[in-house]
Structures are given as structure tokens and as C-alpha cells.
Amino acid sequence: SPEFSGSSMASMRFIFSPYGIIDMLTIVPYFWTLAFPGGKMDEYDEALRMLRVLRLLKMDKYIPSITLIDDVFRNNALPLAVTGFAASVFWVIFSTMMWMAEEGDAVETNDNGITQAMRFKDVPSAMPYTLILLSGDYPLMDFTFWGMVTCFLMCLFAVSIVSIPSSIIASGFTTVATKEREKKNKNKETDKEKEKREKEEKEAEEKKPEYLNNGSLQAQIHSFLSPDDDDGVWFDNLMRVFIASNVLMVVLESDPYYREQIGDRAFSYYEGMAALTYTLLYLLRLYAAPHDHRAGYSVYGFINSFFGTVDLLAFAPFYFELACISTGTPYDFALPRFLRLFRVLQLEHYTEAFTLIDDVFRACKETLIATGFLAIIIWVFAAYLFFVFEQGNPSVDGAFDNIPNAMYYTAIFLSGEWGQVDFTVKGKVLCSVLVVAGIGLYSIPVGALFDAFGEVLEERGQKDEEEEKEKVE
């Protein structure tokens, strides 16, 4: 390894390095239980074996994420200290207020027999619950009058202030990840070279065949069906209405009340008409594919394109149902009905949405890889710790008795919703850590997508303006 070669005692340096320690923690418990069966290790065998999840940290060598957190805290030390102090003051004040308001509330709020007086019996006990409330989520709402007043004041003054440190951490991580990516790529290709290369590739891809716009039937059909041309504007508007009404009929058909009111025969006739319409459109687009740049000017390109797949899914369920009925083959009616909902993607022909999303993912791919990997690590480790801390806790109704359940609930927690709050002391500490930093870091990929979507929309708007100017000139 370049990291350890050329130095004395390279093996020892590896053993005591972070990656060496991770390797030891993941294998030692297993071999220890083999060598000394019936010992203390066996008592905690299940939990110790779960240390294997630490191997995820080794991926940081290839996708830097955890190692960047140190840079985030160092670069934002002053803002974090100031806002963290303000948030802590509010946290302590409102925890004390909730204790004073709820210490005598002996009414049970759920089936586990825990009262608000138990949750808020003293200030330390009240702090984890108050922190959850300060995060903006209210899994507990049955308070006394003064408890409700305190919650109102929290919503009014404190929730936004307490969330600032989490936002600073999330924003700082995005900045550091972006700089790290730019640092790696600076020797690979300059921005101008990259722009030139992408332009040349785009021009090569979009090089138009000589037969385009030759007045043939294929060209006329493509011009009529294409949303980029003005020949079929009325048809485009008609199809938007037809697709929306078709999706509405699929939804209404799932309700027995509407099936009775409208009639199964009416739904069947409408479905047959819709399937024939989509079939005809598919065949026409397939025929005109040599004139369609989205299909790469080829029939094969259209069949394998996103649009070709969407067009096929629009009518395929109808013929599947027809074949099953004709042959007497039993089938699940729910699947074809579900597949019909994909007809809403037909609107992509006339309103760009998923093509924009593809551009968005391309624009923030590197940031998504780093932040997405960090989110996975936080999710898996938090779920594992909840499993270790809360397994057998009767107050959480078996929510963390196995890893899959723990991952499910942890994913909900990391989205900012707390479906379980009556944790053990260790679980409450973990809960507090997730509220302060975990949720913010976990949500970074979503924020990166939003930012990239805005940039893509702005670039698309500028491109449209330039094209309009060229047309005028």
C-alpha cells in the first residue's frame, strides 16, 4: 500500500490505522468465540457479529464521505459554536418548561402505559423528547394546557433556531464534497476542454441524416406527432387531456362505488378505445422513428428508448388481459391496473419532466455518490445501534427486535418523523445525535437534487431564450 510502503514497521502502522482497526473489529469476535466457546463473547455474540457493518467504513477510501466530516466541523467551527450554543440554551429552557408543565400529567397517551409525567419526570428525562419536538415533529401531542402553550412557543421561536446547526453541517458537507471532487478532477480536464468535448459529442450524436424533412409520409407523421413542431399543436393539447382522463378512469375503476355508478361495461369500452389509440400511436411513432432525434434516427433506437418503453407499457396490459381472458388463464387483476398507471408517463412526450430529472442526476452525480454513501452509512449504523440498544424494550412494541425492522424505523426517523419515542437511556442519546446532526447529513442528497434541478431549469431556460433569438434573427 502506498500509504504504508517505504516506512519502518509498515505492518504495525497498518494494524493501528483506522482501516486496520476496522478489519480487526470485524473478525476478532468470530475467532474468539471459536477459540473460547462458552465465554463472555458468546453472551454478546449476536451484537458483536454485527460489527461487520463497520466494513462499510472501508468504502470511504474509494468514496470519501466520513473523512470529510472532520473538514466540515473545522471549516464551520465558529458558526457551529455560536448557533450550537443558542440552540442548546433554547433546548434546556424548553426542556425545563416541559418538565414543569407535564410532571403531574398522569394520563396514559398510548397503549404502552407510559404517561407524560413519566416522560417528563425531570429535566434530563425531558430533554430527548423536547429535542424531538424542537426538530419540528410532534409524535406527542396530548399535553396539559401549559404544555400546549410551551409547544406553541417552541414552534414560534425555537424550532428554526435549533435547526440551524444541522443546516450548517449539511451545507458544509456539500461544499467540502464539491471541493474534493474538483480537486480530483483538476488534473484530468479543464472546464473549457470538458465543455468542448461535450459539445463535440453532442454534435456527433445529433448529426442529422440527409433525408430529414424530405416531405415523405414518415417526415409528415413525425412532424405531426412531435411536440417540437407546430403542425400538431391541437393534437398535443388533445392528447394531454386524453392521457389525464385515462389515468383518472384507471383510478376510479379501482373503487367499487364508481364501478357501480358508471358501469363495468363503460370502463371496458373506454379501456379498449384507449388501448387501440396507444397502439396506433406506438405504430406511427415506430414508423416515423428514422426522423426522430430522440430515437437516434432509428427504429431500434425508438424501441429501446425511454419513450418507446413508455408507449409499449401504455397498451401492453390491455392485450395481456385480453389473452388471459381468451385462454381462460387465471391472473391477478391488480397488476394490469397498476401498469396502466404508467400511462401518465405519456405526458413526457408533451411536457418535459423525467428527461429533466435525468439531466439533474447527471449534473450532481458526484455529489450524490459521496453524500448518498454517507446517508447509507448513517442509516445502517443508526439502525444497528437502535437494534442493540432497544432490542427487548417493551415500550417500543418490538420495533427494534431485528435489523430489518430497525432499518425501517430508522429510515423514518431520519426523514424527521418519530414514530417511536420511548427509548432506553442509550436510545435517547442516539435519538438526540440523529436530531442534531444525523437528519441534516442524511437529507443532503435531497438538497443536492433540489439545487441541481434549479440549475438545470435555469440552463434550459437560457437555452430556450437563445433558440428563440436565433429564430427571430
Coordinates of C-alpha atoms in Angstrom, one line a residue:
S1 CA 0.0 0.0 0.0
P2 CA 1.4 3.4 -0.9
E3 CA 0.2 4.7 2.4
F4 CA 2.5 2.4 4.4
S5 CA 5.3 1.3 2.0
G6 CA 8.7 2.9 2.4
S7 CA 8.3 3.3 6.1
S8 CA 9.6 1.3 9.0
M9 CA 7.2 -1.2 10.7
A10 CA 4.7 -0.9 7.9
S11 CA 2.7 -3.8 9.1
M12 CA 2.3 -2.4 12.6
R13 CA 1.4 1.0 11.2
F14 CA -1.4 -0.7 9.2
I15 CA -2.6 -2.7 12.3
F16 CA -3.1 0.6 14.2
S17 CA -4.5 2.5 11.3
P18 CA -8.3 3.2 11.1
Y19 CA -8.8 0.6 8.4
G20 CA -6.7 -2.0 10.3
I21 CA -8.7 -1.5 13.4
I22 CA -11.9 -1.9 11.4
D23 CA -10.6 -5.2 10.0
M24 CA -9.7 -6.4 13.5
L25 CA -13.1 -5.5 15.0
T26 CA -15.0 -7.4 12.2
I27 CA -13.1 -10.7 12.5
V28 CA -11.8 -10.9 16.1
P29 CA -15.2 -11.7 17.8
Y30 CA -15.8 -14.6 15.4
F31 CA -12.4 -16.3 16.0
W32 CA -12.5 -15.5 19.7
T33 CA -15.8 -17.5 20.1
L34 CA -14.3 -20.4 18.2
A35 CA -11.2 -20.4 20.4
F36 CA -13.0 -19.9 23.7
P37 CA -16.6 -21.3 23.5
G38 CA -19.0 -20.6 26.3
G39 CA -17.1 -17.4 27.4
K40 CA -18.2 -13.8 27.7
M41 CA -18.1 -13.4 24.0
D42 CA -20.8 -15.9 23.5
E43 CA -23.1 -13.9 25.7
Y44 CA -22.9 -10.9 23.3
D45 CA -22.2 -13.0 20.2
E46 CA -25.1 -11.6 18.1
A47 CA -24.3 -8.0 18.8
L48 CA -20.5 -8.4 18.3
R49 CA -21.1 -10.2 14.9
M50 CA -22.9 -7.1 13.8
L51 CA -19.6 -5.2 14.0
R52 CA -19.2 -6.5 10.4
V53 CA -21.2 -3.5 9.3
L54 CA -18.1 -1.5 10.2
R55 CA -16.7 -2.7 6.8
L56 CA -18.8 -0.1 5.2
L57 CA -16.4 2.5 6.5
K58 CA -13.6 1.0 4.3
M59 CA -15.6 2.2 1.3
D60 CA -14.6 5.7 2.4
K61 CA -11.2 5.0 0.8
Y62 CA -13.0 4.9 -2.6
I63 CA -15.9 7.3 -1.9
P64 CA -14.7 9.9 0.5
S65 CA -17.5 10.9 2.9
I66 CA -16.9 10.1 6.6
T67 CA -13.3 11.5 6.4
L68 CA -14.8 14.8 5.1
I69 CA -16.9 15.3 8.2
D70 CA -13.8 16.4 10.1
D71 CA -13.2 19.1 7.5
V72 CA -16.9 20.2 7.8
F73 CA -16.6 20.8 11.6
R74 CA -13.2 22.6 11.3
N75 CA -14.4 24.9 8.4
N76 CA -17.6 25.8 10.3
A77 CA -16.3 25.8 13.8
L78 CA -17.3 29.4 14.7
P79 CA -20.8 29.3 13.2
L80 CA -21.4 25.9 14.8
A81 CA -20.2 27.1 18.1
V82 CA -22.4 30.2 18.1
T83 CA -25.6 28.6 16.7
G84 CA -25.0 25.4 18.8
F85 CA -24.8 27.5 22.0
A86 CA -28.0 29.3 21.1
A87 CA -29.8 26.1 20.3
S88 CA -28.5 24.4 23.5
V89 CA -29.9 27.3 25.6
F90 CA -33.3 27.0 23.9
W91 CA -33.2 23.3 24.4
V92 CA -32.5 23.5 28.1
I93 CA -35.1 26.3 28.7
F94 CA -37.9 24.5 26.9
S95 CA -37.0 21.1 28.5
T96 CA -37.4 22.7 31.9
M97 CA -40.7 24.3 30.8
M98 CA -42.0 21.0 29.6
W99 CA -40.9 19.3 32.9
M100 CA -42.8 22.0 34.9
A101 CA -45.9 21.7 32.7
E102 CA -46.1 17.9 32.4
E103 CA -44.6 16.4 35.6
G104 CA -48.1 16.0 37.0
D105 CA -49.8 14.7 33.8
A106 CA -50.7 11.1 34.7
V107 CA -53.0 10.4 31.7
E108 CA -51.8 7.5 29.5
T109 CA -51.2 8.7 25.9
N110 CA -50.8 5.3 24.2
D111 CA -51.1 1.5 24.8
N112 CA -47.7 1.1 26.4
G113 CA -48.9 2.6 29.7
I114 CA -46.4 5.4 29.7
T115 CA -47.7 8.8 30.8
Q116 CA -46.3 12.3 30.1
A117 CA -45.4 12.5 33.8
M118 CA -43.1 9.5 33.3
R119 CA -41.5 11.0 30.2
F120 CA -41.0 14.5 31.7
K121 CA -40.3 13.4 35.3
D122 CA -37.2 15.6 35.4
V123 CA -35.2 17.8 33.1
P124 CA -32.7 15.2 31.8
S125 CA -35.6 12.8 31.0
A126 CA -37.5 15.7 29.3
M127 CA -34.5 16.7 27.1
P128 CA -34.7 13.9 24.4
Y129 CA -38.4 14.3 24.0
T130 CA -38.1 18.1 23.9
L131 CA -35.4 17.9 21.2
I132 CA -37.7 15.8 19.0
L133 CA -40.4 18.5 19.4
L134 CA -37.8 21.2 18.6
S135 CA -37.0 19.3 15.4
G136 CA -40.5 20.1 14.2
D137 CA -42.0 16.7 14.6
Y138 CA -44.8 16.1 17.2
P139 CA -45.3 12.4 17.9
L140 CA -46.6 13.5 21.4
M141 CA -49.5 15.9 21.4
D142 CA -51.7 15.1 24.4
F143 CA -50.3 17.7 26.8
T144 CA -51.7 19.8 29.5
F145 CA -52.7 23.4 28.8
W146 CA -49.3 24.8 29.8
G147 CA -47.6 22.0 27.9
M148 CA -49.5 23.1 24.8
V149 CA -48.5 26.7 25.4
T150 CA -44.9 25.7 25.7
C151 CA -45.2 23.7 22.4
F152 CA -46.7 26.8 20.7
L153 CA -43.8 29.0 21.9
M154 CA -41.3 26.3 20.6
C155 CA -43.0 26.4 17.2
L156 CA -43.0 30.2 17.2
F157 CA -39.4 30.9 18.3
A158 CA -37.2 27.9 18.8
V159 CA -37.7 25.3 16.0
S160 CA -36.0 27.3 13.3
I161 CA -33.0 28.3 15.6
V162 CA -32.4 24.8 16.8
S163 CA -32.4 23.5 13.2
I164 CA -29.6 26.0 12.2
P165 CA -26.6 23.8 13.3
S166 CA -28.0 20.9 11.4
S167 CA -28.3 23.0 8.3
I168 CA -24.8 24.4 8.7
I169 CA -23.4 20.8 8.9
A170 CA -25.4 19.7 5.8
S171 CA -24.4 22.8 3.8
G172 CA -20.7 22.5 4.9
F173 CA -20.6 18.8 3.9
T174 CA -21.9 19.6 0.4
T175 CA -19.3 22.4 0.0
V176 CA -16.4 20.2 1.1
A177 CA -17.6 17.3 -1.1
T178 CA -17.7 19.6 -4.1
K179 CA -14.2 20.9 -3.4
E180 CA -12.9 17.4 -3.0
R181 CA -14.4 16.4 -6.4
E182 CA -12.9 19.5 -8.1
K183 CA -9.5 18.8 -6.6
K184 CA -9.5 15.3 -8.0
N185 CA -10.7 16.4 -11.4
K186 CA -8.5 19.4 -11.9
N187 CA -5.6 17.5 -13.4
K188 CA -7.9 15.4 -15.6
E189 CA -9.6 18.0 -17.7
T190 CA -10.1 21.8 -17.6
D191 CA -13.6 23.2 -17.7
K192 CA -13.1 24.5 -21.3
E193 CA -11.8 21.2 -22.5
K194 CA -14.7 19.4 -20.9
E195 CA -17.2 21.8 -22.4
K196 CA -15.6 21.5 -25.9
R197 CA -15.6 17.7 -25.6
E198 CA -19.2 17.5 -24.5
K199 CA -20.2 19.9 -27.3
E200 CA -18.4 17.7 -30.0
E201 CA -20.0 14.6 -28.6
K202 CA -23.4 16.2 -28.6
E203 CA -23.0 17.4 -32.2
A204 CA -21.9 13.9 -33.3
E205 CA -24.9 12.4 -31.6
E206 CA -27.3 14.9 -33.1
K207 CA -25.9 14.8 -36.6
K208 CA -28.9 14.7 -38.7
P209 CA -29.4 12.3 -41.6
E210 CA -29.7 13.9 -45.1
Y211 CA -33.2 12.5 -45.7
L212 CA -34.8 14.6 -42.9
N213 CA -37.6 17.0 -43.9
N214 CA -37.8 15.4 -47.4
G215 CA -41.6 15.7 -47.4
S216 CA -42.1 11.9 -47.2
L217 CA -45.0 10.3 -45.3
Q218 CA -42.6 9.4 -42.4
A219 CA -41.5 13.0 -42.2
Q220 CA -45.1 14.3 -42.1
I221 CA -46.1 11.9 -39.4
H222 CA -43.1 12.7 -37.3
S223 CA -43.8 16.5 -37.7
F224 CA -47.4 16.0 -36.7
L225 CA -46.6 13.8 -33.6
S226 CA -43.5 15.7 -32.5
P227 CA -44.1 18.3 -29.7
D228 CA -41.1 20.2 -31.1
D229 CA -43.1 21.2 -34.2
D230 CA -46.1 23.5 -34.5
D231 CA -48.0 21.3 -37.0
G232 CA -49.8 19.3 -34.4
V233 CA -50.3 21.7 -31.5
W234 CA -54.1 21.0 -31.3
F235 CA -53.3 17.2 -31.3
D236 CA -50.8 17.7 -28.5
N237 CA -53.3 19.5 -26.3
L238 CA -55.9 16.8 -27.1
M239 CA -53.5 14.1 -26.0
R240 CA -52.8 15.8 -22.7
V241 CA -56.5 15.8 -21.9
F242 CA -56.9 12.2 -23.1
I243 CA -54.0 10.9 -21.1
A244 CA -55.1 12.7 -17.9
S245 CA -58.7 11.5 -18.3
N246 CA -57.4 7.9 -19.0
V247 CA -55.4 7.9 -15.8
L248 CA -58.4 9.3 -13.9
M249 CA -60.6 6.4 -15.2
V250 CA -57.9 3.8 -14.1
V251 CA -58.1 5.4 -10.6
L252 CA -61.9 5.5 -10.5
E253 CA -62.1 1.9 -11.7
S254 CA -60.4 0.7 -8.5
D255 CA -63.4 2.0 -6.4
P256 CA -66.4 -0.4 -6.3
Y257 CA -68.7 2.7 -5.9
Y258 CA -67.7 4.2 -9.2
R259 CA -67.7 0.9 -11.0
E260 CA -71.4 0.5 -9.9
Q261 CA -72.3 4.1 -10.8
I262 CA -70.5 4.3 -14.2
G263 CA -70.8 0.6 -15.0
D264 CA -68.2 -2.0 -15.8
R265 CA -69.2 -2.0 -19.5
A266 CA -68.4 1.7 -19.8
F267 CA -64.9 1.2 -18.2
S268 CA -64.3 -1.8 -20.6
Y269 CA -65.3 0.2 -23.7
Y270 CA -63.1 3.2 -22.6
E271 CA -60.2 0.9 -21.9
G272 CA -60.5 -0.7 -25.3
M273 CA -60.6 2.6 -27.0
A274 CA -57.6 3.9 -25.0
A275 CA -55.6 0.7 -25.8
L276 CA -56.3 1.0 -29.5
T277 CA -55.3 4.7 -29.5
Y278 CA -52.0 4.0 -27.8
T279 CA -51.3 1.0 -30.1
L280 CA -51.9 3.2 -33.1
L281 CA -49.6 5.9 -31.7
Y282 CA -46.9 3.4 -31.0
L283 CA -47.0 2.0 -34.5
L284 CA -47.0 5.5 -36.0
R285 CA -44.0 6.6 -33.9
L286 CA -42.2 3.4 -34.7
Y287 CA -42.8 4.1 -38.4
A288 CA -41.6 7.7 -38.1
A289 CA -38.6 6.8 -35.8
P290 CA -36.0 7.4 -38.6
H291 CA -36.9 11.1 -38.4
D292 CA -36.9 11.3 -34.6
H293 CA -33.7 12.6 -32.9
R294 CA -34.8 11.2 -29.5
A295 CA -34.7 7.7 -31.0
G296 CA -31.3 8.2 -32.6
Y297 CA -33.0 8.3 -36.0
S298 CA -33.6 4.6 -36.0
V299 CA -36.5 2.1 -35.3
Y300 CA -34.3 0.1 -33.0
G301 CA -33.4 3.3 -31.1
F302 CA -37.0 4.1 -30.5
I303 CA -37.8 0.6 -29.2
N304 CA -35.0 0.8 -26.7
S305 CA -35.6 4.4 -25.7
F306 CA -37.5 5.7 -22.6
F307 CA -40.3 6.9 -24.8
G308 CA -40.6 3.6 -26.7
T309 CA -40.8 1.7 -23.4
V310 CA -43.5 4.1 -22.0
D311 CA -45.5 3.8 -25.2
L312 CA -45.4 0.0 -25.1
L313 CA -46.5 -0.1 -21.4
A314 CA -49.4 2.1 -22.3
F315 CA -51.2 -0.7 -24.2
A316 CA -49.5 -3.9 -23.3
P317 CA -51.6 -4.6 -20.1
F318 CA -54.8 -4.5 -22.2
Y319 CA -53.6 -7.2 -24.6
F320 CA -52.3 -9.2 -21.6
E321 CA -55.7 -9.2 -20.0
L322 CA -57.4 -10.0 -23.3
A323 CA -55.1 -13.0 -23.9
C324 CA -55.7 -14.3 -20.3
I325 CA -59.5 -14.0 -20.7
S326 CA -59.5 -15.6 -24.1
T327 CA -57.5 -18.6 -22.9
G328 CA -59.1 -18.9 -19.5
T329 CA -55.8 -18.3 -17.7
P330 CA -56.3 -17.0 -14.2
Y331 CA -54.4 -13.8 -13.4
D332 CA -54.2 -11.0 -10.9
F333 CA -56.3 -8.1 -12.0
A334 CA -54.3 -5.7 -9.8
L335 CA -51.1 -6.0 -11.9
P336 CA -52.5 -4.8 -15.2
R337 CA -54.4 -2.0 -13.5
F338 CA -51.2 -0.9 -11.8
L339 CA -49.3 -1.0 -15.1
R340 CA -52.0 1.2 -16.7
L341 CA -51.0 4.0 -14.3
F342 CA -47.7 4.2 -16.2
R343 CA -49.8 5.9 -19.0
V344 CA -49.2 9.1 -17.1
L345 CA -45.6 8.9 -18.4
Q346 CA -47.1 9.5 -21.8
L347 CA -47.3 13.2 -20.8
E348 CA -43.5 13.2 -21.1
H349 CA -44.0 13.4 -24.9
Y350 CA -45.5 16.9 -24.4
T351 CA -44.2 18.1 -21.1
E352 CA -40.5 17.5 -20.1
A353 CA -40.2 16.1 -16.6
F354 CA -38.3 12.8 -16.5
T355 CA -35.8 14.0 -19.1
L356 CA -35.1 16.9 -16.9
I357 CA -34.6 14.6 -13.9
D358 CA -32.1 12.6 -15.9
D359 CA -30.1 15.9 -16.6
V360 CA -30.4 16.7 -12.8
F361 CA -28.9 13.3 -11.8
R362 CA -26.1 13.8 -14.3
A363 CA -25.4 17.3 -13.0
C364 CA -25.0 16.3 -9.4
K365 CA -23.8 12.7 -9.9
E366 CA -20.5 13.1 -8.0
T367 CA -22.1 14.9 -5.0
L368 CA -24.9 12.3 -4.9
I369 CA -22.4 9.4 -4.8
A370 CA -20.5 10.9 -1.8
T371 CA -23.5 12.2 0.1
G372 CA -25.6 9.1 -0.8
F373 CA -22.9 6.8 0.6
L374 CA -22.8 8.9 3.8
A375 CA -26.6 8.7 4.1
I376 CA -26.4 4.9 3.8
I377 CA -23.6 4.7 6.5
I378 CA -25.7 6.8 8.9
W379 CA -28.8 4.8 8.2
V380 CA -27.2 1.4 8.7
F381 CA -25.2 2.3 11.7
A382 CA -28.1 4.1 13.4
A383 CA -30.3 1.1 12.7
Y384 CA -27.7 -1.3 14.1
L385 CA -27.3 0.8 17.3
F386 CA -31.1 1.1 17.8
F387 CA -31.2 -2.7 17.4
V388 CA -28.5 -3.2 20.1
F389 CA -30.0 -0.6 22.5
E390 CA -33.7 -1.2 22.1
Q391 CA -34.0 -4.9 21.5
G392 CA -36.4 -6.2 24.0
N393 CA -37.7 -2.8 25.1
P394 CA -41.4 -3.3 25.8
S395 CA -42.1 0.4 25.3
V396 CA -41.4 0.3 21.6
D397 CA -43.6 -2.7 20.8
G398 CA -40.8 -4.9 19.3
A399 CA -39.9 -2.2 16.7
F400 CA -36.2 -3.0 17.0
D401 CA -36.2 -6.7 17.7
N402 CA -34.4 -7.4 14.4
I403 CA -32.2 -5.5 12.0
P404 CA -34.7 -5.1 9.1
N405 CA -37.4 -3.7 11.5
A406 CA -34.8 -1.3 12.9
M407 CA -33.7 -0.2 9.5
Y408 CA -37.4 0.5 8.6
Y409 CA -38.0 2.7 11.7
T410 CA -34.6 4.4 11.4
A411 CA -35.3 5.4 7.8
I412 CA -38.5 7.1 9.1
F413 CA -36.6 8.8 12.0
L414 CA -34.0 10.1 9.5
S415 CA -36.8 11.7 7.5
G416 CA -37.7 13.7 10.5
E417 CA -40.7 11.6 11.7
W418 CA -40.5 9.9 15.1
G419 CA -43.0 7.0 15.2
Q420 CA -41.3 5.7 18.4
V421 CA -40.0 7.9 21.2
D422 CA -40.0 5.9 24.4
F423 CA -36.4 4.6 24.2
T424 CA -33.9 3.4 26.8
V425 CA -31.3 5.9 28.0
K426 CA -28.8 4.8 25.3
G427 CA -31.6 5.0 22.7
K428 CA -32.4 8.6 23.8
V429 CA -28.7 9.6 23.4
L430 CA -28.7 8.1 19.9
C431 CA -32.0 9.9 19.1
S432 CA -30.5 13.2 20.2
V433 CA -27.5 12.7 18.0
L434 CA -29.7 12.0 15.0
V435 CA -31.8 15.1 15.6
V436 CA -28.7 17.3 15.9
A437 CA -26.6 16.0 13.0
G438 CA -27.9 12.8 11.5
I439 CA -31.0 14.1 9.9
G440 CA -29.2 17.0 8.3
L441 CA -26.5 14.8 6.8
Y442 CA -29.0 12.2 5.7
S443 CA -31.0 14.8 3.9
I444 CA -28.0 16.2 1.9
P445 CA -28.7 14.1 -1.2
V446 CA -32.2 15.5 -1.4
G447 CA -30.9 19.0 -1.1
A448 CA -28.3 18.4 -3.8
L449 CA -31.1 17.2 -6.1
F450 CA -33.1 20.4 -5.5
D451 CA -30.1 22.6 -6.2
A452 CA -29.2 20.7 -9.3
F453 CA -32.8 20.8 -10.5
G454 CA -32.8 24.6 -10.2
E455 CA -29.6 24.9 -12.1
V456 CA -30.8 22.6 -14.9
L457 CA -34.1 24.6 -15.2
E458 CA -32.1 27.8 -15.4
E459 CA -29.8 26.4 -18.1
R460 CA -32.8 25.1 -20.0
G461 CA -34.5 28.5 -19.8
Q462 CA -31.3 30.2 -21.2
K463 CA -31.1 27.7 -24.0
D464 CA -34.7 28.2 -25.0
E465 CA -34.2 32.0 -25.0
E466 CA -31.1 31.6 -27.3
E467 CA -33.1 29.4 -29.6
E468 CA -35.9 32.0 -29.8
K469 CA -33.4 34.7 -30.6
E470 CA -31.9 32.6 -33.4
K471 CA -35.4 32.0 -34.8
V472 CA -36.2 35.8 -34.8
E473 CA -32.8 36.6 -36.4

